[in-house]
Coordinates of C-alpha atoms and ligand atoms in Angstrom, one line a residue:
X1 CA 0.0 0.0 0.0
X2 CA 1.7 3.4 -1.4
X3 CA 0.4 6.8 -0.1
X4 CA 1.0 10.4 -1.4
X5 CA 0.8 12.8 1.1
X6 CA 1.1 16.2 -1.0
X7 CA 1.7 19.8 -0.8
X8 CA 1.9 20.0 2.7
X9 CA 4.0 22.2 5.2
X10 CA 6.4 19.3 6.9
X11 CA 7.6 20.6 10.3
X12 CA 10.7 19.3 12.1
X13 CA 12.7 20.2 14.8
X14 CA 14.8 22.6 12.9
X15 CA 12.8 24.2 10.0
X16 CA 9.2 23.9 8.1
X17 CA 9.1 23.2 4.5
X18 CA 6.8 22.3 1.3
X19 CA 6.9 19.0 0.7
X20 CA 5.5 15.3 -0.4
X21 CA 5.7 12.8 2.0
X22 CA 5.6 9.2 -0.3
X23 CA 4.2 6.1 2.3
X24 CA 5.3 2.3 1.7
X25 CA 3.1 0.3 4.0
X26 CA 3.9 1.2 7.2
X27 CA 7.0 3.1 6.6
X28 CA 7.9 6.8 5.7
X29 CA 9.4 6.2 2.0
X30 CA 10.6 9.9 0.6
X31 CA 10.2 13.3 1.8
X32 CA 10.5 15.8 -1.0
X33 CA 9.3 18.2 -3.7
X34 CA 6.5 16.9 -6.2
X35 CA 7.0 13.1 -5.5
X36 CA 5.4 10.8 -8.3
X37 CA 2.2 9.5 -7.6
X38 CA 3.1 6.7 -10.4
X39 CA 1.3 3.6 -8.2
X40 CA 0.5 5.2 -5.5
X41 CA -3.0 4.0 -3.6
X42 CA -4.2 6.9 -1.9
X43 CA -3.8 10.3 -2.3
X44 CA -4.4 12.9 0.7
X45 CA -3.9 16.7 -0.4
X46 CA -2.3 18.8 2.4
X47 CA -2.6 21.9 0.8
X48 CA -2.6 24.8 3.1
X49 CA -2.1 22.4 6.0
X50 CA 0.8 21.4 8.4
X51 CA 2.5 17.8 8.4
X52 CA 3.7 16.9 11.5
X53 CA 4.8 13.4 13.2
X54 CA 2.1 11.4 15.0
X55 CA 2.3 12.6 18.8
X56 CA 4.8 10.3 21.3
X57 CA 3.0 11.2 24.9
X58 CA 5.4 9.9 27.1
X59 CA 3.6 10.0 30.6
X60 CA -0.2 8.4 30.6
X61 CA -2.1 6.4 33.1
X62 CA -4.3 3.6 31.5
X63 CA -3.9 1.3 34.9
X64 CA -3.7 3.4 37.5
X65 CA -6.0 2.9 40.8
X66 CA -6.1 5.6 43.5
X67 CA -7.5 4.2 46.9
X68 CA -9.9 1.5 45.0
X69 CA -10.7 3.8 41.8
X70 CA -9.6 3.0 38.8
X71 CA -9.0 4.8 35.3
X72 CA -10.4 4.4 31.8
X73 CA -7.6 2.0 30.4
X74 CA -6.6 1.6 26.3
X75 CA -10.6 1.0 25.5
X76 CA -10.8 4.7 24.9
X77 CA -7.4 5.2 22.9
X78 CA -10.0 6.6 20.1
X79 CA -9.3 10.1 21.9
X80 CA -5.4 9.9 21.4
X81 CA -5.7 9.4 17.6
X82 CA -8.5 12.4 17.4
X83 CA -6.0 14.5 19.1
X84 CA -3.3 13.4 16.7
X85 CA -1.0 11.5 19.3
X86 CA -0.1 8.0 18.2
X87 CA 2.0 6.6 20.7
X88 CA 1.5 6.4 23.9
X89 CA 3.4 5.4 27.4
X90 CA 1.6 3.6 30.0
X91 CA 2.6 3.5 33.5
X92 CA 2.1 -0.1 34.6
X93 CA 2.8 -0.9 38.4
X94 CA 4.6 -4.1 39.2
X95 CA 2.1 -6.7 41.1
X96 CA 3.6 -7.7 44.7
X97 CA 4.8 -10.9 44.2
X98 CA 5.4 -10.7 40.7
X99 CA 8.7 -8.9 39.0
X100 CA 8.8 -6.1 36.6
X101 CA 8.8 -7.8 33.7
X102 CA 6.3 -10.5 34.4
X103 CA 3.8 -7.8 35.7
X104 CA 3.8 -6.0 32.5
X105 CA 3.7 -8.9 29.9
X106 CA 0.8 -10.0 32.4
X107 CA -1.1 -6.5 31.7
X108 CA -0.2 -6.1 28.6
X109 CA -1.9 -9.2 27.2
X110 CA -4.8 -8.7 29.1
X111 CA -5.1 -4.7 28.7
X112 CA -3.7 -3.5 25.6
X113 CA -2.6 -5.8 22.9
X114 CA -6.2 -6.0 20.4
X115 CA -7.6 -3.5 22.5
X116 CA -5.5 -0.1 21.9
X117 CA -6.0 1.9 18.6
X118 CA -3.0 3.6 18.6
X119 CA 0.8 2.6 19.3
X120 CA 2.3 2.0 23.0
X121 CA 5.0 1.2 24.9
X122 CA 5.4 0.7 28.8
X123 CA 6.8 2.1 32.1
X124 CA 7.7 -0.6 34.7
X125 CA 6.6 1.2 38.3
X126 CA 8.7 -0.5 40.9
X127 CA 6.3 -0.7 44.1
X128 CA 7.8 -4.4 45.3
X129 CA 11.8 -4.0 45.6
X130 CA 12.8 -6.9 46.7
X131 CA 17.0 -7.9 46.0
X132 CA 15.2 -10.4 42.9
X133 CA 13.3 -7.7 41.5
X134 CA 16.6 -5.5 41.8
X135 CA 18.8 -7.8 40.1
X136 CA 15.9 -7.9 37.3
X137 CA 16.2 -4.4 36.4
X138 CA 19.0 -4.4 33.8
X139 CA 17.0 -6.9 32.0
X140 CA 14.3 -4.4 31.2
X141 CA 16.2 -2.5 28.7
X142 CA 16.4 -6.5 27.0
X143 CA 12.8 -6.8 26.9
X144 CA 11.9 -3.4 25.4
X145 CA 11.4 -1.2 28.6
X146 CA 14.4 0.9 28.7
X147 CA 12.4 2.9 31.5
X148 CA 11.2 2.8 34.6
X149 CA 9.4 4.9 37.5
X150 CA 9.0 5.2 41.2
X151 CA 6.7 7.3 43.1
X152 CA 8.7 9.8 46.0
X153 CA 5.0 10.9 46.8
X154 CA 1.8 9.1 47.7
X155 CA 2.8 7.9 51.1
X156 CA 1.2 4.6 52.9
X157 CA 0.3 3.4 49.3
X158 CA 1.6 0.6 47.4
X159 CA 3.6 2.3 45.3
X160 CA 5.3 4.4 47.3
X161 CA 9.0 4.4 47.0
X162 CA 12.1 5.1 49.9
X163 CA 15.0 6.2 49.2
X164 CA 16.8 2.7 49.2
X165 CA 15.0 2.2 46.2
X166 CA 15.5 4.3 43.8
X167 CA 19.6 4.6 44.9
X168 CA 19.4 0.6 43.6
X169 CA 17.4 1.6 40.2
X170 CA 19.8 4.6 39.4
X171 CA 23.0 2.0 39.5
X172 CA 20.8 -0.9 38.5
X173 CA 19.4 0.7 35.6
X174 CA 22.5 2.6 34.2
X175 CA 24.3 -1.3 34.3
X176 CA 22.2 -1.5 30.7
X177 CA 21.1 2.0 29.8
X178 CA 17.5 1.8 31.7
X179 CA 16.0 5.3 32.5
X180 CA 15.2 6.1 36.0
X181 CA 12.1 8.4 36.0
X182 CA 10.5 10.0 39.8
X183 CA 7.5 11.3 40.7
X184 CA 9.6 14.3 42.7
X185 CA 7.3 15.2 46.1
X186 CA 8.2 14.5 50.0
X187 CA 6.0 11.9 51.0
X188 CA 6.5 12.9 54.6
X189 CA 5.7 16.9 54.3
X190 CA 2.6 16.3 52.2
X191 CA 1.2 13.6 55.1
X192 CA 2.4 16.1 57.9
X193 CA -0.1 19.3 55.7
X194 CA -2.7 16.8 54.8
X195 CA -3.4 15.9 58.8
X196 CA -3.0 19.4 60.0
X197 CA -5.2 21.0 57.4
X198 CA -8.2 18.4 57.9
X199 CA -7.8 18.8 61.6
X200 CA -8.5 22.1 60.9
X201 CA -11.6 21.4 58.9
X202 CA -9.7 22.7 55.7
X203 CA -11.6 19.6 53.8
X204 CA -12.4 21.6 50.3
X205 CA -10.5 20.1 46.7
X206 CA -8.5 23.5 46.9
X207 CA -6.7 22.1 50.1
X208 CA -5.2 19.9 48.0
X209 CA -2.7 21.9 46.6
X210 CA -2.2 23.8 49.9
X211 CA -1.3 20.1 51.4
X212 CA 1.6 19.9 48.6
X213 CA 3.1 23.1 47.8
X214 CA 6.3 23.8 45.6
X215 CA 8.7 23.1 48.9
X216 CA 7.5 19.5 48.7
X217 CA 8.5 19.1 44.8
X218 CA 11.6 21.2 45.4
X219 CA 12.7 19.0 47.8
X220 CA 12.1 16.4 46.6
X221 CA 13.5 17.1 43.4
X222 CA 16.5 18.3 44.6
X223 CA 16.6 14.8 46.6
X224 CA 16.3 12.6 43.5
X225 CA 18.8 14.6 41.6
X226 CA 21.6 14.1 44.6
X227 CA 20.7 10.8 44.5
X228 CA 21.7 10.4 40.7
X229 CA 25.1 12.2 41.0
X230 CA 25.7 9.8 43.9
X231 CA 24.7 6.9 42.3
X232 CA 26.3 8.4 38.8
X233 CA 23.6 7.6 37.3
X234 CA 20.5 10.0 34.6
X235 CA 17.4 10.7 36.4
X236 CA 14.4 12.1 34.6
X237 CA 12.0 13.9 36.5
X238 CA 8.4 13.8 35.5
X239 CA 5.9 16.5 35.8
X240 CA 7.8 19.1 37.1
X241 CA 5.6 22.3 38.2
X242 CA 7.3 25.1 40.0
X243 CA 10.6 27.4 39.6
X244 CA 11.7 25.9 42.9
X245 CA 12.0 22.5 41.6
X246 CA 13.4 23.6 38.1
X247 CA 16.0 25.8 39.6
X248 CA 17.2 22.4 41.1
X249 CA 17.2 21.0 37.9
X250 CA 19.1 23.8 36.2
X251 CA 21.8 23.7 38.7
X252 CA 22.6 20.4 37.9
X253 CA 22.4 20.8 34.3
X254 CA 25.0 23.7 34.8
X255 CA 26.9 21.4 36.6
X256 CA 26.7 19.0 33.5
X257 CA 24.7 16.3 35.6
X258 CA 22.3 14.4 33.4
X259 CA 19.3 15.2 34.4
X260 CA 16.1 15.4 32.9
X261 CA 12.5 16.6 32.9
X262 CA 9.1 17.2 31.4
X263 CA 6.2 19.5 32.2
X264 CA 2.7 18.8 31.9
X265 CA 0.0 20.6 29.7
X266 CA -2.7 21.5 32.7
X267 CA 1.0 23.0 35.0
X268 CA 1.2 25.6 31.6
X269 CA -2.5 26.3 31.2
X270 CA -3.9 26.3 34.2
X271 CA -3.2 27.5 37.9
X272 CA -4.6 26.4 41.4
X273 CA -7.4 28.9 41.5
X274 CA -9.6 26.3 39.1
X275 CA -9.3 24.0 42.3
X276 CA -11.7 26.9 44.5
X277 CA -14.5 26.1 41.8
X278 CA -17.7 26.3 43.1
X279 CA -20.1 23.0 43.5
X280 CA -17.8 20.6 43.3
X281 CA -16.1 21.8 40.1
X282 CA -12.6 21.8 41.9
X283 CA -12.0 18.4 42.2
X284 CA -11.8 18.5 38.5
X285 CA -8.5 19.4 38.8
X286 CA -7.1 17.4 41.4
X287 CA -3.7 16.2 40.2
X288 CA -0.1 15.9 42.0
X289 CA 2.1 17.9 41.8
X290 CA -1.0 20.3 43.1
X291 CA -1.6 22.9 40.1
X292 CA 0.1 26.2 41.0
X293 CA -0.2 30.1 41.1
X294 CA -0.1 31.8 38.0
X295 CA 3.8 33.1 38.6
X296 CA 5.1 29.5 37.9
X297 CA 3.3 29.2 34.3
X298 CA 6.0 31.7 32.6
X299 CA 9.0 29.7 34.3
X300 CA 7.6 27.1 32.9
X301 CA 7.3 28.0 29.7
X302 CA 10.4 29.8 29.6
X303 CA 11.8 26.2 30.4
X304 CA 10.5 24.1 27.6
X305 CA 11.9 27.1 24.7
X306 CA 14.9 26.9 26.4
X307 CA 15.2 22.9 26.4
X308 CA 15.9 22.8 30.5
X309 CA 12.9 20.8 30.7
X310 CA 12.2 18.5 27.5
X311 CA 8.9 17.2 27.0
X312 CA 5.2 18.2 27.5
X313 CA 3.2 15.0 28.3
X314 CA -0.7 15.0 29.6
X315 CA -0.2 12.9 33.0
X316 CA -3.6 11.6 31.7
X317 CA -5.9 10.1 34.4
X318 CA -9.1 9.0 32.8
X319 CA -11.6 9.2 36.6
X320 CA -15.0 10.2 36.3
X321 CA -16.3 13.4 38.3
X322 CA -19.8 12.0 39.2
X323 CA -18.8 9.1 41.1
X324 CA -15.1 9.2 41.5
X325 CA -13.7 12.6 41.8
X326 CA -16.7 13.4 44.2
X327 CA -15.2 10.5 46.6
X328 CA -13.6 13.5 48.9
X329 CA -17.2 15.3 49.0
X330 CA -19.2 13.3 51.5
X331 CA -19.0 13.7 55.4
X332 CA -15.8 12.8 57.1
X333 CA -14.1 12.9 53.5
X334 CA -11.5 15.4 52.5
X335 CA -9.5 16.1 49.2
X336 CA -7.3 13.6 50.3
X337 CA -9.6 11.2 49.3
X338 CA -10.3 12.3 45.6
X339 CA -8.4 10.5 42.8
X340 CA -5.4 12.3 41.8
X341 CA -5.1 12.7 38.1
X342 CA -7.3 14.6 35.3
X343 CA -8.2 13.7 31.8
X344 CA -6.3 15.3 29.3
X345 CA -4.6 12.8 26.3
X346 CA -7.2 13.8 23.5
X347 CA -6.6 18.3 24.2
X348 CA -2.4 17.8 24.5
X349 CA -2.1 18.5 21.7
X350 CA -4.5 20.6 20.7
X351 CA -4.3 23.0 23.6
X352 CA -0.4 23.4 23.0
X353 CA -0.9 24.7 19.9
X354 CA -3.4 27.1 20.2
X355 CA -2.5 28.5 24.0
X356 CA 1.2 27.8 23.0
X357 CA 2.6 28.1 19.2
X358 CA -1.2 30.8 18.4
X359 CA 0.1 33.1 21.2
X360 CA 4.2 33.3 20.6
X361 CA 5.3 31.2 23.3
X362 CA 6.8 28.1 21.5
X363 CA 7.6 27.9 17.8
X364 CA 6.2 24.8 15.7
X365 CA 9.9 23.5 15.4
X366 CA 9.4 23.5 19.4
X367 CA 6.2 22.2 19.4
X368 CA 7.4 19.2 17.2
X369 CA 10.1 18.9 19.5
X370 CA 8.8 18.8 23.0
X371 CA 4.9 17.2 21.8
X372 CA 6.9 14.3 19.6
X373 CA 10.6 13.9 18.7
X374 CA 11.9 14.2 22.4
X375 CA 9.2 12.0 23.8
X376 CA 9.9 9.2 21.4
X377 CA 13.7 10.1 22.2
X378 CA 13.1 10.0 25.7
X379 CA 12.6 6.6 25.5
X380 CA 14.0 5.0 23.1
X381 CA 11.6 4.8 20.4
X382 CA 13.6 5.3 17.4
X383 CA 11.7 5.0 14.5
X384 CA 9.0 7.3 16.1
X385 CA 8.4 11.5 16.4
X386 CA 10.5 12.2 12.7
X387 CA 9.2 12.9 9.8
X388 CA 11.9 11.6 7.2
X389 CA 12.4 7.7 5.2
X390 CA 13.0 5.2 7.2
X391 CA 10.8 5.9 10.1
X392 CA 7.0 4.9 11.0
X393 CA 4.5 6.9 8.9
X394 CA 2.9 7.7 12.2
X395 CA 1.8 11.3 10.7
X396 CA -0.7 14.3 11.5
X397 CA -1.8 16.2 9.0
X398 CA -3.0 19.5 10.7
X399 CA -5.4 22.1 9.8
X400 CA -4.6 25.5 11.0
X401 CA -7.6 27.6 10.1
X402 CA -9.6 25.4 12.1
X403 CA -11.8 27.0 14.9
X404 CA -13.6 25.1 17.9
X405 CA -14.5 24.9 21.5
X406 CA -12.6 21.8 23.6
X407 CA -14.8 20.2 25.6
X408 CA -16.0 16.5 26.9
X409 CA -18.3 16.6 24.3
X410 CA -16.0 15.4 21.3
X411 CA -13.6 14.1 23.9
X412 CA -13.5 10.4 23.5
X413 CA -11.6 9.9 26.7
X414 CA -14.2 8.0 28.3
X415 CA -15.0 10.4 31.5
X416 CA -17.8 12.7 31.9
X417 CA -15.9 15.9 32.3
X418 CA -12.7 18.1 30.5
X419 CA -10.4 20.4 31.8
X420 CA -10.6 22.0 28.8
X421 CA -14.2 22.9 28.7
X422 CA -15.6 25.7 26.9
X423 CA -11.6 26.6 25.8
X424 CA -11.1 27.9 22.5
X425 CA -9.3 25.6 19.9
X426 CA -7.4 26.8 16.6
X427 CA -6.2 23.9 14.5
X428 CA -7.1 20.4 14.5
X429 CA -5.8 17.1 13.2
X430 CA -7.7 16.7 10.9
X431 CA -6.3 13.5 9.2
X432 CA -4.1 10.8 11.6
X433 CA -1.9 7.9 10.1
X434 CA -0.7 5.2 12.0
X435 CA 2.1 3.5 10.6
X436 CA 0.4 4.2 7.2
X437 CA -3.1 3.4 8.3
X438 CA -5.8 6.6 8.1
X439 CA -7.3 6.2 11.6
X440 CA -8.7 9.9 11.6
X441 CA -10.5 11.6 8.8
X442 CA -11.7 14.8 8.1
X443 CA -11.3 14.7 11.8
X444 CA -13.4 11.5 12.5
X445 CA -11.6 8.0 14.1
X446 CA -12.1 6.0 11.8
X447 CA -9.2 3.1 13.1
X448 CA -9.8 0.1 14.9
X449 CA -10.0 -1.6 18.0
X450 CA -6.4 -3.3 18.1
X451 CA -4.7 -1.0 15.7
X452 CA -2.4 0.1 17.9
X453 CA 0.8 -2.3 18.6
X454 CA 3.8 -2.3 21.3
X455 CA 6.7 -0.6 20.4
X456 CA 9.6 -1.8 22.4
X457 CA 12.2 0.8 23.2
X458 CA 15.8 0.8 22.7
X459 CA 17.9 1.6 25.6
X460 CA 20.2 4.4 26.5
X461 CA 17.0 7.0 25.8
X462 CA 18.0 10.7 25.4
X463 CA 18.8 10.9 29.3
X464 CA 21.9 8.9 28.5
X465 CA 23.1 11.8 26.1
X466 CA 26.3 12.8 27.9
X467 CA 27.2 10.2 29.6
X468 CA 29.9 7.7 28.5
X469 CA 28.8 4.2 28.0
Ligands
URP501 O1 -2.3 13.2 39.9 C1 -1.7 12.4 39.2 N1 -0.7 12.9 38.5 N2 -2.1 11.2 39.0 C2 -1.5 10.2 38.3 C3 -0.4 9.5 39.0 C4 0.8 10.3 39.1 O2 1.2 10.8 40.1 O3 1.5 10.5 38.1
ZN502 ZN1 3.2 11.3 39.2
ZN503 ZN1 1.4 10.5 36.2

């Protein structure tokens, strides 16, 4: 199967141009000026519209249970592909008893392989660090999961992680190039707030993010990165949210430390006052790290143009708002007790664009950058987030002129609420390949149940940039 896609505006990292993009099965063929549509299948006219790679979102939650509930899993991948992201990367907790590896081919049999609609590849959570599961973790990068995660945060649940834990991943995982990635927040100081503010009868969603404020990630940051320069080892910090906690990671990159992080679309877009919404609304946007004041959101920014932090990912947590982010509302409950996490996977993209490259803040080059080619970088997806021959004709074709409102209803994510309700939206994807495959047209999924495949990942991801083998 040969497609054409013509006359469109191809963006990279570096510079936008007019081009063809030629498609052999699932493969990128030729990028170039007025390719021959000599045998060519399909023709799909870009005209006026941008070509960009299929989005990599490097940080989503299709498994992820918070005190009993339990998130929309790979069934409602329908809303990646509509918001032009084509791979995705699940965070999947190891199963006490079980090792790392086990745990995920367990899952992803059961939740993922015929079921997702768009590409995927795995994070193996440590929660269970036992000396076996230990000296299994420089056979992940082996099996395909050159990355793995513990939680600093979330204290007196399963997956919490001490200290003694992630020292072993950082020298584990650098034995075979494995990523080390934290969730950076002091455990400890957010239990201490949490206990004093409900014994003060400070219950209300908004509390939330008073119980985890920017010392906590700061700290905690700063914690994980000292841990990597002892153990010699990357780190890449996930959903980083304040200045405190990027100055940390500036220092060390000015020290030449490897050390890595992404932000998180809702941390640029939105600040904690959504959490004070009245009836209920707040709990919405319930998420850890805590969403901040406004003063961080520029810092922020500023980070991603200047590379100090180098992906934007959704965190995306598919819990419902009637039933499960109202589980802190009743008597005797608090926010403590509402799902952390928000929906986000299908707007990513989307909302980047227009509050991001429509307003100045990031160039398209960046926004290819931080929404695709790093991500897929990140972790060691190498034939993903490029457009040029040789790779996976994972591609968005994206119409600029396009004018909307985001909102849950065309969100396919499966929950009865956005945070992106009523928001404007300029540009669309408004056709989607995977690996050659139309699964979006004229901005309708089209694609099937099972699509979607696992992509394992090389080792030695992006992290691993500057530091000798
Ligand atoms: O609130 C969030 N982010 N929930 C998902 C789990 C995590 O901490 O990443
Ligand atoms: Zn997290
Ligand atoms: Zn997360």
């Amino acid at each position: 199967m040969k497609t054409l896609i013509k006359g469109g505006t191809v963006i990279t990292t570096e510079n936008e141009f007019v081009a063809d993009v030629l498609i052999e099965d699932e493969k990128i063929a030729a990028v170039g000026k007025d390719l021959s549509a000599d045998g060519v299948d399909k023709v799909i006219d870009a005209a006026g519209k941008y070509v960009m790679p299929g989005g990599v979102d490097q940080h989503v939650h299709y498994s992820f249970v918070y005190k009993g509930s339990k998130v929309r899993g790979f069934e409602t991948t329908d809303a990646c592909a509509l918001g032009g992201t084509t791979t995705v990367i699940e965070f999947v907790n190891q199963v006490k008893g079980k090792g790392l590896i086990e745990s995920l081919e367990d899952y992803k049999k059961t939740d993922a392989e015929g079921i997702s609609m768009i590409d995927y590849a795995f994070h193996p959570v440590m929660v269970d660090p036992r000396p076996e599961v230990i000296d299994e973790i420089p056979s992940l990068a082996e099996a395909g999961y050159p990355t793995m995660k513990l939680f600093m945060a979330y204290k007196g649940q399963f997956f919490h992680a001490d200290d003694d834990a992630i020292i072993a991943a950082l020298v584990k995982g650098k034995e075979t190039g494995v990523t080390v990635m934290v969730h950076a927040e002091n455990a400890d100081m957010i239990d201490y707030l949490t206990k004093k503010l409900i014994a003060e009868g400070k219950t209300g969603a908004y509390y939330h993010a008073v119980s985890r404020p920017p010392i906590v990630e700061a700290e905690a940051t700063s914690r994980a990165i000292m841990l990597a320069e002892m153990a010699d080892a990357p780190i890449y910090i996930v959903h980083v949210t304040c200045k405190e906690a990027l100055q940390a990671i500036k220092d060390a990159q000015q020290k030449g430390l490897p050390v890595c992080g992404e932000t998180c679309a809702h941390y640029l877009l939105f600040d904690e006052s959504v959490l004070a919404l009245p009836n209920e609304e707040g709990a919405k946007y319930v998420c850890s790290p805590a969403l901040r004041t406004p003063e961080h959101q520029p810092v922020l920014w500023e980070a991603i143009e200047k590379g100090w932090l180098n992906a934007i990912s959704s965190d995306h947590c598919g819990f419902d708002w009637a039933v499960q982010k109202h589980l802190g509302m009743g008597e005797g409950c608090s926010f403590a007790d509402i799902p952390n996490g928000a929906p986000s996977v299908q707007n990513r993209m989307n909302a980047i664009w227009t509050y991001g490259v429509c307003e100045g803040k990031i160039s398209r080059q960046k926004f290819v950058e931080v929404m695709c080619t790093n991500p897929a970088k990140n972790n060691g997806l190498v034939n993903k987030g490029i457009i040029a021959a040789g790779y996976d004709a994972d591609i968005v074709v994206f119409d600029p002129d396009y004018r909307g409102v985001m909102g849950v209803e065309s969100c396919r994510e499966g929950v009865d609420y956005s945070i992106y309700e009523g928001m404007e939206q300029k540009g669309r994807p408004e056709t989607v390949l995977l690996r050659g495959k139309v699964i979006v047209e004229d901005a309708k999924y089209i694609g099937a149940k099972g699509d979607g495949k696992f992509v394992p990942g090389k080792p030695y991801g992006k992290a691993y940039d500057n530091v000798a083998k």
